[in-house]
């Protein structure tokens, strides 16, 4: 995974709440067995049906920070939702609240998801709508979002932040605790089920 | 201080705990299906890793599989490749797989409990959000993403921050015609689709204790629709009776039961949040919108978005009504449907089919309605056929299919067409969930069957006048 310290880019304001992962990427795109190339599925229904949808508007082309309403990424566990956002070019999502599984997936795959309250999200929407070309900086090191004169600090789990900053992969970290795992396994009750 | 059920199961699976780091938790059972696993197996291959404990891992084909002509190869090429990829991966990594057509094949959350693999006090994960279903047995069961699937395959553990705990107490008892599905739809409407975020919900109270295992699974299944990571119900005699004699039930039965009986929330344990619901007051529930929190009783009318105090709720209701093509004030009973779907990991078990068949017996599906009955597993199908339920469905004019996720998410050919409206026993009414442009009303099996007969959203009681 690539290291993530700070990112500067333009904002796509997505004025919707309860954007579930079925909307982020519909099930038909989940049939693939590859890990890349999911950008065509991102918000596929809205992109095809709604000419005014934010990603269809030329002034937001190339935006890399998605700012959405509350409860973004609820529903299905599909990590494809995170891959689709990354493949499309997003590096950061900002929303007041997320589906738990989506949030966990995002940090594992290197997409930074930040929680800011509704008032801050509103400010960012207006900022991006007043001037779609204006840039925003998301500084993970300092835990702050800078947009013009705005300085919005955010909280993020220390461990998640450390992993993103270092670009670490969980499996290699866990493998260092192989002896703890083996000790735990040795103490499991013998009647626990096995699949064969 | 006492501990909750969820905390007890958590604590007993701690492999490693350090200040400032997530806990490392051991996983007792890992369920795998074709959609969320290919990239995880690829990751293992690239890194030269093995599956650490293949005997704690089980795989099945469910999301993509057709539910008719299953003896033929899958026609859709992309689906076929995904299923074949799972077969190759399971063979290469030594994971037991129940493929399409196998007697044990079915929806991953139906077959785990059915085989007796899901047991009280276990940790169960799957690359699927409805893993919460298994919490009905007092297991800590939750969905994970593909990166975590790979992590579990490689290490049989997960790195996790503890969840918060919520208790939903359902007092009283359910009236005739009111089901577990109505309980959980009412809970979600009460706390909202985000209300459970970060929580494990424990369900308890007299109405929960009275539920069968099938019904408890329905409740826990939809915990994710309230935003919760998991749902749990303390194991009791109903649980033990369900498990006894299943293929993977413990041989050392006495020792197992003795341990399972300790799996209860202590009297002095404190939950982070509490909700109380009175079962006596519940009536059949249906959704009118495009998330599972947008529901109300069947007796009500489509709400006016203007009646929502919160601006985001109002906007979301407006968007939902536009998508659903519904007008505020329309009585729900006047809404006409094209399709009725009975199935899914929410309501595709034998009891659900029995309930629906009891309503349909001696009646006909409305001429304008297509009704699909899809058993949750091949075993459920076999059982239903032994009881003659398939005859009831076929005689009524419904279609009787083989096991799979089917129209719950429309990855196989069972889909709604653009603009079509369904009454569905599944769990998600998201835009396009059952097919692009399709509209979904979530209902119980009883309401689904009555709706099929009348052609409009209905309860069984409506068939009697
Ligand atoms: S039946 Fe539906 S909710 Fe259940 S596992 Fe299949 S697709 Fe998911």
XYZ file of C-alpha atoms and ligand atoms in Angstrom:
669
model
C 0.000 0.000 0.000
C 1.193 3.523 -0.804
C 2.005 5.850 2.067
C -0.499 8.611 2.692
C 0.731 11.833 4.322
C -1.139 14.700 2.754
C -3.286 15.185 -0.305
C -4.283 18.288 -2.237
C -7.060 18.189 -4.791
C -10.453 19.478 -5.804
C -13.734 18.569 -4.134
C -16.786 16.866 -5.624
C -19.768 17.868 -3.453
C -22.194 14.939 -3.184
C -25.264 16.398 -1.525
C -26.839 13.098 -0.509
C -27.061 11.176 2.717
C -27.442 7.410 3.170
C -25.346 6.619 0.122
C -25.165 2.830 0.487
C -22.522 0.663 -1.172
C -25.110 -0.642 -3.653
C -25.224 2.939 -4.981
C -21.454 3.346 -4.898
C -21.128 0.234 -7.053
C -24.095 -1.914 -8.167
C -23.877 -5.693 -7.777
C -23.437 -6.402 -11.478
C -19.902 -4.958 -11.334
C -19.000 -7.343 -8.510
C -18.731 -10.339 -10.786
C -15.155 -9.561 -11.720
C -12.263 -11.445 -10.198
C -9.689 -8.666 -10.643
C -8.769 -5.955 -8.172
C -8.608 -2.954 -10.484
C -10.702 -1.361 -13.183
C -13.847 -0.712 -11.140
C -14.090 2.998 -12.059
C -16.831 2.328 -14.632
C -19.096 0.998 -11.883
C -18.745 3.977 -9.555
C -22.209 5.490 -8.953
C -23.173 3.791 -12.231
C -26.947 4.300 -11.918
C -26.735 7.973 -11.055
C -24.064 8.681 -13.658
C -26.165 7.082 -16.380
C -29.573 8.469 -15.376
C -28.905 11.924 -14.030
C -27.181 14.442 -16.331
C -26.838 16.828 -13.366
C -25.178 14.280 -11.107
C -22.058 15.823 -9.642
C -19.662 13.471 -11.434
C -21.332 14.276 -14.766
C -20.594 17.990 -14.412
C -17.449 18.994 -16.285
C -16.413 21.493 -13.612
C -15.908 18.626 -11.145
C -13.990 16.357 -13.505
C -10.746 15.242 -11.900
C -11.902 15.967 -8.342
C -10.112 13.696 -5.891
C -11.899 14.508 -2.630
C -15.519 13.401 -2.267
C -17.594 15.244 0.320
C -20.867 13.462 1.091
C -23.789 13.612 3.521
C -24.139 11.404 6.556
C -24.094 7.587 6.590
C -21.896 7.148 3.551
C -21.043 3.551 2.637
C -23.725 1.759 4.624
C -25.034 -1.670 3.642
C -23.143 -4.362 1.788
C -19.577 -5.203 2.817
C -18.293 -5.059 -0.771
C -14.757 -3.661 -0.732
C -15.328 -3.040 -4.440
C -16.947 0.233 -3.303
C -13.573 1.403 -2.015
C -11.745 0.118 -5.089
C -14.221 1.914 -7.386
C -13.646 5.227 -5.591
C -9.859 4.770 -5.756
C -9.882 3.624 -9.375
C -11.986 6.637 -10.335
C -9.371 8.895 -8.776
C -10.651 9.681 -5.297
C -8.095 9.639 -2.493
C -10.223 11.068 0.316
C -13.882 10.889 1.353
C -15.365 13.273 3.905
C -18.732 12.610 5.570
C -20.258 13.058 9.051
C -20.688 9.305 9.495
C -19.907 6.036 7.698
C -21.015 2.447 7.513
C -18.590 0.590 9.791
C -17.461 -2.029 7.297
C -16.901 0.525 4.529
C -14.802 2.640 6.883
C -12.637 -0.329 7.853
C -12.239 -1.376 4.229
C -11.255 2.119 3.137
C -8.251 2.350 5.411
C -7.076 -1.133 4.517
C -7.092 -0.245 0.839
C -5.527 3.203 1.245
C -8.560 5.466 0.818
C -8.629 8.052 3.594
C -12.104 8.498 5.074
C -12.539 11.454 7.415
C -15.389 12.300 9.741
C -16.366 15.968 9.916
C -19.659 17.182 11.341
C -22.576 18.237 9.156
C -21.768 21.953 9.564
C -18.225 21.409 8.288
C -19.482 19.276 5.417
C -21.904 22.070 4.547
C -19.008 24.564 4.495
C -17.008 22.328 2.178
C -20.007 21.852 -0.138
C -20.422 25.613 -0.405
C -16.693 26.097 -0.868
C -16.615 23.672 -3.787
C -19.835 25.004 -5.308
C -18.658 28.621 -5.176
C -15.449 27.703 -6.922
C -15.182 24.179 -8.314
C -11.540 24.832 -9.248
C -10.510 25.667 -5.680
C -8.200 23.181 -4.038
C -8.448 21.594 -0.633
C -5.607 20.040 1.331
C -6.116 17.067 3.589
C -3.163 16.761 5.924
C -3.214 13.404 7.690
C -0.021 14.147 9.575
C -1.565 17.242 11.186
C -5.146 15.854 11.121
C -6.499 18.941 9.439
C -8.454 19.835 6.295
C -7.569 23.227 4.782
C -9.924 24.917 2.322
C -9.124 28.601 1.751
C -9.482 30.217 5.153
C -11.153 27.165 6.623
C -9.143 24.936 8.955
C -11.099 21.872 9.985
C -9.445 19.453 12.367
C -10.525 15.835 12.417
C -10.040 12.825 14.635
C -8.818 9.527 13.348
C -7.928 6.347 15.154
C -4.175 6.547 15.929
C -3.500 3.072 14.665
C -5.368 3.595 11.390
C -3.492 6.854 10.911
C -0.126 5.220 11.590
C -0.842 2.442 9.108
C -1.836 4.917 6.396
C 1.170 7.147 7.072
C 3.497 4.154 6.887
C 1.625 2.377 4.088
C 1.707 -0.858 6.116
C -0.114 -4.056 5.316
C -1.890 -5.743 8.218
C -1.030 -9.311 7.356
C 2.717 -8.863 7.694
C 2.199 -7.063 11.009
C -0.018 -9.881 12.315
C 2.357 -12.569 11.113
C 4.895 -11.256 13.601
C 2.531 -12.500 16.319
C 2.471 -16.049 14.991
C 3.517 -17.507 18.357
C 0.580 -15.773 20.115
C -1.776 -17.236 17.545
C -0.312 -20.702 17.934
C -0.576 -20.468 21.740
C -4.220 -19.457 21.452
C -4.926 -22.339 19.087
C -3.340 -24.844 21.454
C -5.805 -23.835 24.185
C -9.029 -24.012 22.121
C -11.605 -26.580 23.336
C -11.379 -29.804 21.384
C -15.101 -29.848 20.617
C -15.028 -26.688 18.530
C -16.342 -27.492 15.047
C -14.203 -28.149 11.985
C -15.543 -28.060 8.467
C -14.532 -31.567 7.451
C -18.466 -4.958 36.872
C -20.351 -7.578 34.920
C -19.880 -8.136 31.227
C -22.312 -8.321 28.340
C -22.608 -11.412 26.170
C -20.695 -9.674 23.372
C -17.885 -8.718 25.735
C -17.593 -12.273 27.025
C -17.234 -13.683 23.533
C -14.773 -10.933 22.614
C -12.611 -11.520 25.679
C -12.481 -15.259 25.135
C -11.041 -14.745 21.634
C -8.256 -12.300 22.452
C -4.989 -13.453 20.971
C -3.176 -10.251 21.778
C -4.098 -6.973 23.429
C -1.879 -3.871 23.630
C -2.633 -0.316 24.645
C -3.127 1.906 21.590
C -3.405 -0.987 19.138
C -6.475 -2.832 17.895
C -7.098 -6.193 19.556
C -6.072 -9.320 17.716
C -9.075 -11.650 17.766
C -9.172 -15.338 16.876
C -11.777 -16.398 14.308
C -13.468 -19.765 14.834
C -15.327 -20.005 11.545
C -14.714 -18.287 8.223
C -17.406 -18.517 5.561
C -16.409 -17.849 1.971
C -18.407 -17.206 -1.201
C -17.520 -16.389 -4.784
C -18.015 -12.615 -4.823
C -15.753 -11.263 -2.101
C -13.008 -13.898 -2.175
C -11.226 -13.964 -5.575
C -9.037 -10.911 -4.863
C -8.230 -12.280 -1.388
C -7.020 -15.640 -2.733
C -5.039 -13.732 -5.360
C -3.399 -11.744 -2.586
C -2.364 -14.973 -0.848
C -0.917 -16.347 -4.053
C 1.049 -13.185 -4.784
C 2.595 -13.230 -1.312
C 3.190 -16.994 -1.334
C 0.909 -17.511 1.682
C -1.293 -20.469 2.567
C -4.707 -20.671 4.234
C -3.708 -21.069 7.881
C -6.683 -23.195 8.983
C -8.601 -24.589 5.989
C -10.568 -26.802 8.385
C -12.083 -23.669 9.973
C -13.074 -22.372 6.555
C -16.050 -23.328 4.397
C -17.121 -22.109 0.980
C -20.308 -22.132 -1.039
C -21.653 -20.667 -4.269
C -24.677 -18.483 -3.729
C -24.683 -14.928 -5.081
C -24.247 -15.662 -8.793
C -25.890 -19.028 -9.179
C -28.961 -19.388 -11.375
C -31.960 -20.874 -9.583
C -33.260 -22.855 -12.539
C -31.593 -25.304 -14.923
C -28.782 -25.643 -12.427
C -27.490 -28.823 -14.032
C -26.313 -26.719 -16.979
C -23.233 -24.472 -17.013
C -23.917 -20.877 -15.930
C -24.904 -18.955 -19.053
C -23.588 -15.572 -17.942
C -19.887 -15.726 -18.694
C -18.701 -13.314 -16.037
C -20.696 -15.113 -13.349
C -19.401 -18.443 -14.563
C -15.798 -17.268 -14.375
C -16.332 -16.036 -10.828
C -17.795 -19.356 -9.714
C -15.051 -21.304 -11.498
C -12.455 -19.096 -9.833
C -13.854 -20.039 -6.426
C -13.695 -23.717 -7.352
C -10.072 -23.391 -8.436
C -9.126 -21.418 -5.335
C -10.790 -23.899 -2.975
C -9.058 -26.817 -4.676
C -5.688 -25.081 -4.604
C -5.907 -23.952 -0.971
C -7.667 -27.010 0.413
C -10.947 -25.345 1.407
C -14.111 -27.426 1.473
C -16.652 -26.141 -1.025
C -20.336 -26.872 -1.547
C -20.840 -26.116 -5.245
C -24.024 -25.483 -7.173
C -26.146 -28.598 -7.275
C -24.602 -30.099 -4.117
C -27.048 -31.259 -1.483
C -25.455 -28.912 1.077
C -25.205 -25.864 -1.204
C -27.114 -22.716 -0.344
C -26.859 -19.160 0.889
C -23.802 -18.931 3.099
C -25.800 -17.718 6.124
C -28.343 -20.492 5.760
C -25.910 -23.390 5.437
C -23.627 -22.487 8.382
C -26.377 -22.890 10.997
C -27.960 -25.774 9.105
C -24.737 -27.801 9.226
C -24.361 -27.024 12.912
C -21.128 -25.131 12.208
C -22.432 -21.972 13.834
C -22.401 -22.482 17.598
C -22.782 -20.304 20.700
C -19.783 -18.280 21.817
C -17.913 -18.543 18.507
C -16.484 -15.778 16.359
C -17.798 -16.090 12.811
C -16.845 -13.891 9.876
C -17.581 -13.754 6.170
C -17.016 -11.263 3.390
C -20.675 -10.416 3.598
C -22.488 -7.914 5.788
C -25.325 -10.291 6.704
C -22.959 -12.492 8.663
C -24.787 -10.898 11.592
C -27.351 -13.689 11.021
C -25.213 -16.170 12.960
C -25.493 -14.016 16.081
C -28.849 -15.712 16.667
C -26.836 -18.538 18.260
C -24.992 -16.263 20.664
C -21.980 -16.125 18.354
C -20.150 -12.877 17.630
C -20.605 -12.808 13.877
C -19.942 -9.939 11.529
C -19.173 -9.053 7.931
C -15.745 -8.027 6.687
C -14.267 -6.650 3.463
C -12.018 -8.492 1.050
C -8.761 -7.257 2.644
C -9.966 -8.757 5.917
C -11.007 -11.980 4.180
C -7.392 -12.270 3.067
C -6.201 -11.485 6.591
C -8.370 -14.218 8.080
C -7.363 -16.728 5.418
C -3.696 -16.031 6.134
C -3.761 -15.709 9.930
C -7.174 -16.947 11.230
C -7.347 -13.646 13.145
C -8.580 -10.104 12.701
C -7.387 -6.758 14.029
C -10.357 -5.007 15.583
C -11.350 -2.210 17.910
C -13.981 -3.294 20.435
C -17.557 -2.552 19.433
C -19.933 -0.606 21.660
C -22.894 -2.523 23.048
C -26.615 -1.834 22.671
C -29.501 -3.807 24.062
C -32.859 -3.968 22.319
C -35.441 -5.393 24.694
C -38.648 -6.593 23.070
C -41.263 -7.062 25.757
C -44.686 -8.732 25.561
C -45.544 -11.202 22.828
C -46.271 -11.026 19.119
C -49.860 -11.035 17.903
C -51.064 -13.543 15.339
C -49.796 -12.560 11.881
C -46.876 -10.520 13.225
C -43.393 -11.960 12.763
C -39.703 -11.542 13.520
C -39.406 -9.533 10.302
C -41.872 -6.989 11.665
C -39.853 -6.734 14.892
C -36.635 -5.936 13.098
C -38.234 -3.557 10.570
C -39.790 -1.698 13.500
C -36.444 -1.573 15.311
C -34.722 -0.119 12.246
C -37.487 2.438 11.692
C -37.065 3.433 15.344
C -33.292 3.804 15.575
C -32.603 4.624 11.908
C -30.170 3.108 9.437
C -27.266 4.728 11.264
C -28.541 4.219 14.800
C -26.594 1.034 15.380
C -23.294 2.212 13.950
C -20.335 0.993 15.968
C -22.552 -1.284 18.085
C -23.223 -4.929 18.622
C -26.923 -5.207 19.385
C -28.111 -7.812 21.863
C -31.797 -8.652 21.508
C -33.621 -9.930 24.554
C -36.964 -9.860 26.306
C -39.945 -12.190 26.349
C -40.819 -11.727 22.671
C -37.279 -12.669 21.632
C -37.116 -15.689 23.945
C -40.336 -16.981 22.389
C -38.862 -16.930 18.862
C -37.673 -20.044 17.032
C -34.061 -20.173 15.805
C -35.219 -19.338 12.275
C -37.015 -16.238 13.516
C -34.036 -15.212 15.665
C -31.868 -15.431 12.578
C -34.254 -13.093 10.749
C -33.876 -10.527 13.530
C -30.074 -10.755 13.782
C -29.722 -10.822 9.992
C -31.019 -7.274 9.598
C -28.969 -5.763 12.427
C -26.655 -4.467 9.720
C -29.602 -2.532 8.269
C -29.648 -0.514 11.489
C -25.949 0.124 10.924
C -24.864 -2.352 13.622
C -21.936 -4.623 12.976
C -23.550 -7.602 14.660
C -26.677 -8.786 16.427
C -26.724 -11.383 19.192
C -29.192 -13.418 21.192
C -28.126 -15.363 24.276
C -28.273 -19.123 23.685
C -30.962 -21.094 25.512
C -32.779 -24.416 25.223
C -34.231 -23.394 21.856
C -30.660 -22.953 20.602
C -29.416 -26.235 22.027
C -32.363 -28.174 20.623
C -31.756 -26.714 17.181
C -28.107 -27.755 17.258
C -28.437 -31.223 18.706
C -27.948 -33.889 16.055
C -26.677 -31.502 13.345
C -23.711 -32.833 11.319
C -21.132 -30.611 13.061
C -22.676 -30.493 16.539
C -20.064 -31.196 19.237
C -19.419 -34.838 20.058
C -18.650 -33.764 23.625
C -22.188 -32.409 23.882
C -22.317 -32.094 27.667
C -19.113 -30.065 27.905
C -20.258 -27.787 25.118
C -23.682 -27.112 26.644
C -22.130 -26.456 30.019
C -19.988 -23.738 28.470
C -22.813 -22.346 26.335
C -24.951 -21.863 29.432
C -22.425 -19.338 30.758
C -22.967 -17.154 27.696
C -25.376 -14.612 29.145
C -25.077 -10.935 29.919
C -24.370 -10.513 33.639
C -27.124 -8.816 35.645
C -24.850 -5.912 36.564
C -23.431 -5.416 33.057
C -23.949 -1.996 31.515
C -24.808 -1.400 27.851
C -23.762 1.759 26.041
C -27.293 2.214 24.677
C -30.744 0.806 25.311
C -33.946 0.539 23.299
C -37.258 -0.963 24.409
C -40.026 -2.120 22.099
C -43.406 -3.616 22.994
C -44.258 -6.630 20.838
C -47.956 -6.410 21.779
C -48.207 -3.177 19.838
C -46.538 -4.401 16.664
C -48.478 -4.982 13.457
C -47.198 -6.002 10.012
C -44.532 -3.606 8.801
C -43.551 -2.637 5.253
C -41.040 -0.210 3.760
C -42.089 2.610 1.463
C -38.657 4.117 0.709
C -35.191 3.202 -0.490
C -33.498 2.337 2.773
C -34.713 -0.165 5.353
C -35.333 2.584 7.917
C -38.017 4.075 5.683
C -40.816 1.827 6.817
C -44.125 1.973 8.673
C -47.076 -0.230 9.500
C -49.124 -1.635 6.656
C -52.152 0.222 8.024
C -50.497 3.585 7.357
C -50.119 5.716 4.244
C -47.071 6.884 2.334
C -45.666 9.685 4.511
C -45.321 13.288 3.417
C -41.630 14.257 3.240
C -42.633 17.630 4.698
C -43.528 15.830 7.920
C -39.856 15.022 8.641
C -38.255 17.512 11.009
C -34.677 16.773 9.979
C -33.585 18.356 6.661
C -31.505 15.357 5.583
C -34.388 12.952 6.341
C -36.735 15.171 4.370
C -34.428 15.270 1.349
C -33.902 11.547 1.554
C -37.682 10.897 1.732
C -38.276 13.144 -1.281
C -35.665 11.324 -3.290
C -37.045 7.964 -2.168
C -40.635 8.780 -3.157
C -39.484 10.026 -6.554
C -37.565 6.794 -7.119
C -40.404 4.634 -5.796
C -42.982 6.606 -7.806
C -45.201 7.046 -4.764
C -47.396 9.951 -3.688
C -47.679 11.077 -0.063
C -50.992 10.044 1.507
C -51.494 6.916 -0.631
C -52.640 4.086 1.653
C -49.957 1.376 1.526
C -52.633 -1.231 0.875
C -53.390 0.438 -2.464
C -49.872 -0.059 -3.807
C -49.862 -2.582 -6.662
C -46.893 -4.894 -7.135
C -45.655 -6.847 -10.185
C -43.447 -9.325 -8.389
C -43.353 -11.146 -5.080
C -40.048 -12.634 -3.945
C -39.830 -15.113 -1.097
C -36.296 -16.087 -0.202
C -32.880 -14.706 0.905
C -30.842 -15.207 4.068
C -33.459 -13.126 5.894
C -36.520 -15.230 5.097
C -35.520 -18.221 2.987
C -35.590 -20.897 5.687
C -38.085 -23.727 6.076
C -40.270 -21.900 8.571
C -40.611 -18.935 6.222
C -41.718 -21.220 3.407
C -44.196 -22.961 5.696
C -45.688 -19.607 6.730
C -46.052 -18.441 3.145
C -47.487 -21.779 2.007
C -50.087 -21.713 4.779
C -51.396 -18.425 3.393
C -51.316 -19.582 -0.226
C -52.920 -22.964 0.308
C -56.098 -23.193 -1.758
C -55.563 -19.696 -3.200
C -54.185 -18.303 -6.463
C -51.491 -15.749 -7.113
C -53.043 -12.675 -8.762
C -52.901 -12.874 -12.567
C -50.769 -9.727 -12.774
C -48.189 -10.909 -10.279
C -45.086 -13.032 -10.836
C -44.187 -14.883 -7.667
C -40.768 -16.431 -7.077
C -40.109 -18.804 -4.194
C -36.404 -19.467 -3.709
C -35.337 -21.740 -0.832
C -32.292 -20.561 1.094
C -30.492 -23.873 0.658
C -30.844 -27.169 -1.153
C -31.650 -28.789 2.208
C -34.482 -26.325 2.736
C -35.676 -27.171 -0.752
C -35.547 -30.888 0.001
C -37.420 -30.443 3.274
C -40.076 -28.238 1.678
C -40.622 -30.801 -1.059
C -40.931 -33.576 1.511
C -43.674 -31.533 3.166
C -45.399 -30.806 -0.137
C -44.884 -27.049 0.123
C -43.615 -26.898 -3.456
C -47.013 -28.234 -4.614
C -48.798 -25.491 -2.723
C -46.650 -22.828 -4.387
C -46.908 -24.359 -7.845
C -50.668 -24.904 -7.568
C -51.071 -21.270 -6.584
C -49.166 -20.226 -9.708
C -45.811 -19.369 -8.140
C -42.392 -20.426 -9.457
C -40.426 -22.938 -7.373
C -36.663 -22.592 -7.698
C -33.340 -23.966 -6.505
C -31.246 -22.365 -3.771
C -29.335 -19.085 -4.027
C -29.391 -15.366 -3.279
C -31.456 -14.835 -6.406
C -33.559 -11.682 -6.482
C -32.221 -10.472 -3.157
C -29.541 -8.709 -5.176
C -30.057 -9.761 -8.773
C -26.537 -10.930 -9.611
C -28.101 -13.944 -11.302
C -30.871 -13.755 -13.934
C -33.624 -13.211 -11.298
C -34.085 -9.461 -11.486
C -36.727 -6.775 -11.565
C -37.074 -4.866 -14.845
C -36.893 -1.073 -14.898
C -39.930 0.394 -13.120
C -41.129 -2.953 -11.735
C -42.259 -3.089 -8.130
C -41.804 -5.976 -5.741
C -42.871 -7.113 -2.322
C -39.782 -8.922 -1.099
C -38.834 -10.879 1.992
C -35.182 -9.861 1.543
C -33.349 -7.189 3.511
C -32.491 -4.257 1.271
C -34.750 -1.884 -0.613
C -31.864 0.187 -1.972
C -32.250 1.784 -5.399
C -31.600 -0.862 -8.037
C -30.868 -3.596 -5.516
C -33.166 -6.147 -7.163
C -32.421 -4.982 -10.687
C -31.687 -1.637 -12.287
C -34.650 0.705 -11.850
C -36.561 -1.870 -9.765
C -38.598 -0.786 -6.712
C -38.655 -2.835 -3.542
C -40.998 -3.041 -0.552
C -39.562 -5.147 2.259
C -42.112 -7.395 3.940
C -42.505 -10.579 5.997
C -43.266 -13.927 4.316
C -46.892 -13.644 5.490
C -47.334 -10.223 3.939
C -45.510 -11.377 0.794
C -47.894 -14.314 0.325
C -51.028 -12.242 0.976
C -49.732 -9.574 -1.392
C -49.240 -12.173 -4.112
C -52.895 -13.171 -3.821
C -54.383 -9.678 -3.796
C -51.852 -7.951 -6.053
C -51.551 -5.060 -3.643
C -49.622 -4.839 -0.362
C -51.723 -6.919 2.054
C -51.697 -8.952 5.245
C -53.189 -12.455 5.525
C -56.121 -10.993 7.491
C -57.112 -9.039 4.369
C -57.780 -12.308 2.555
C -60.540 -13.269 4.918
C -63.099 -10.602 4.096
S -29.424 -13.577 0.303
Fe -29.044 -11.435 -0.130
S -28.337 -10.530 1.741
Fe -28.203 -12.749 1.967
S -26.094 -13.246 1.396
Fe -27.343 -13.421 -0.445
S -27.243 -11.416 -1.414
Fe -26.512 -11.173 0.672
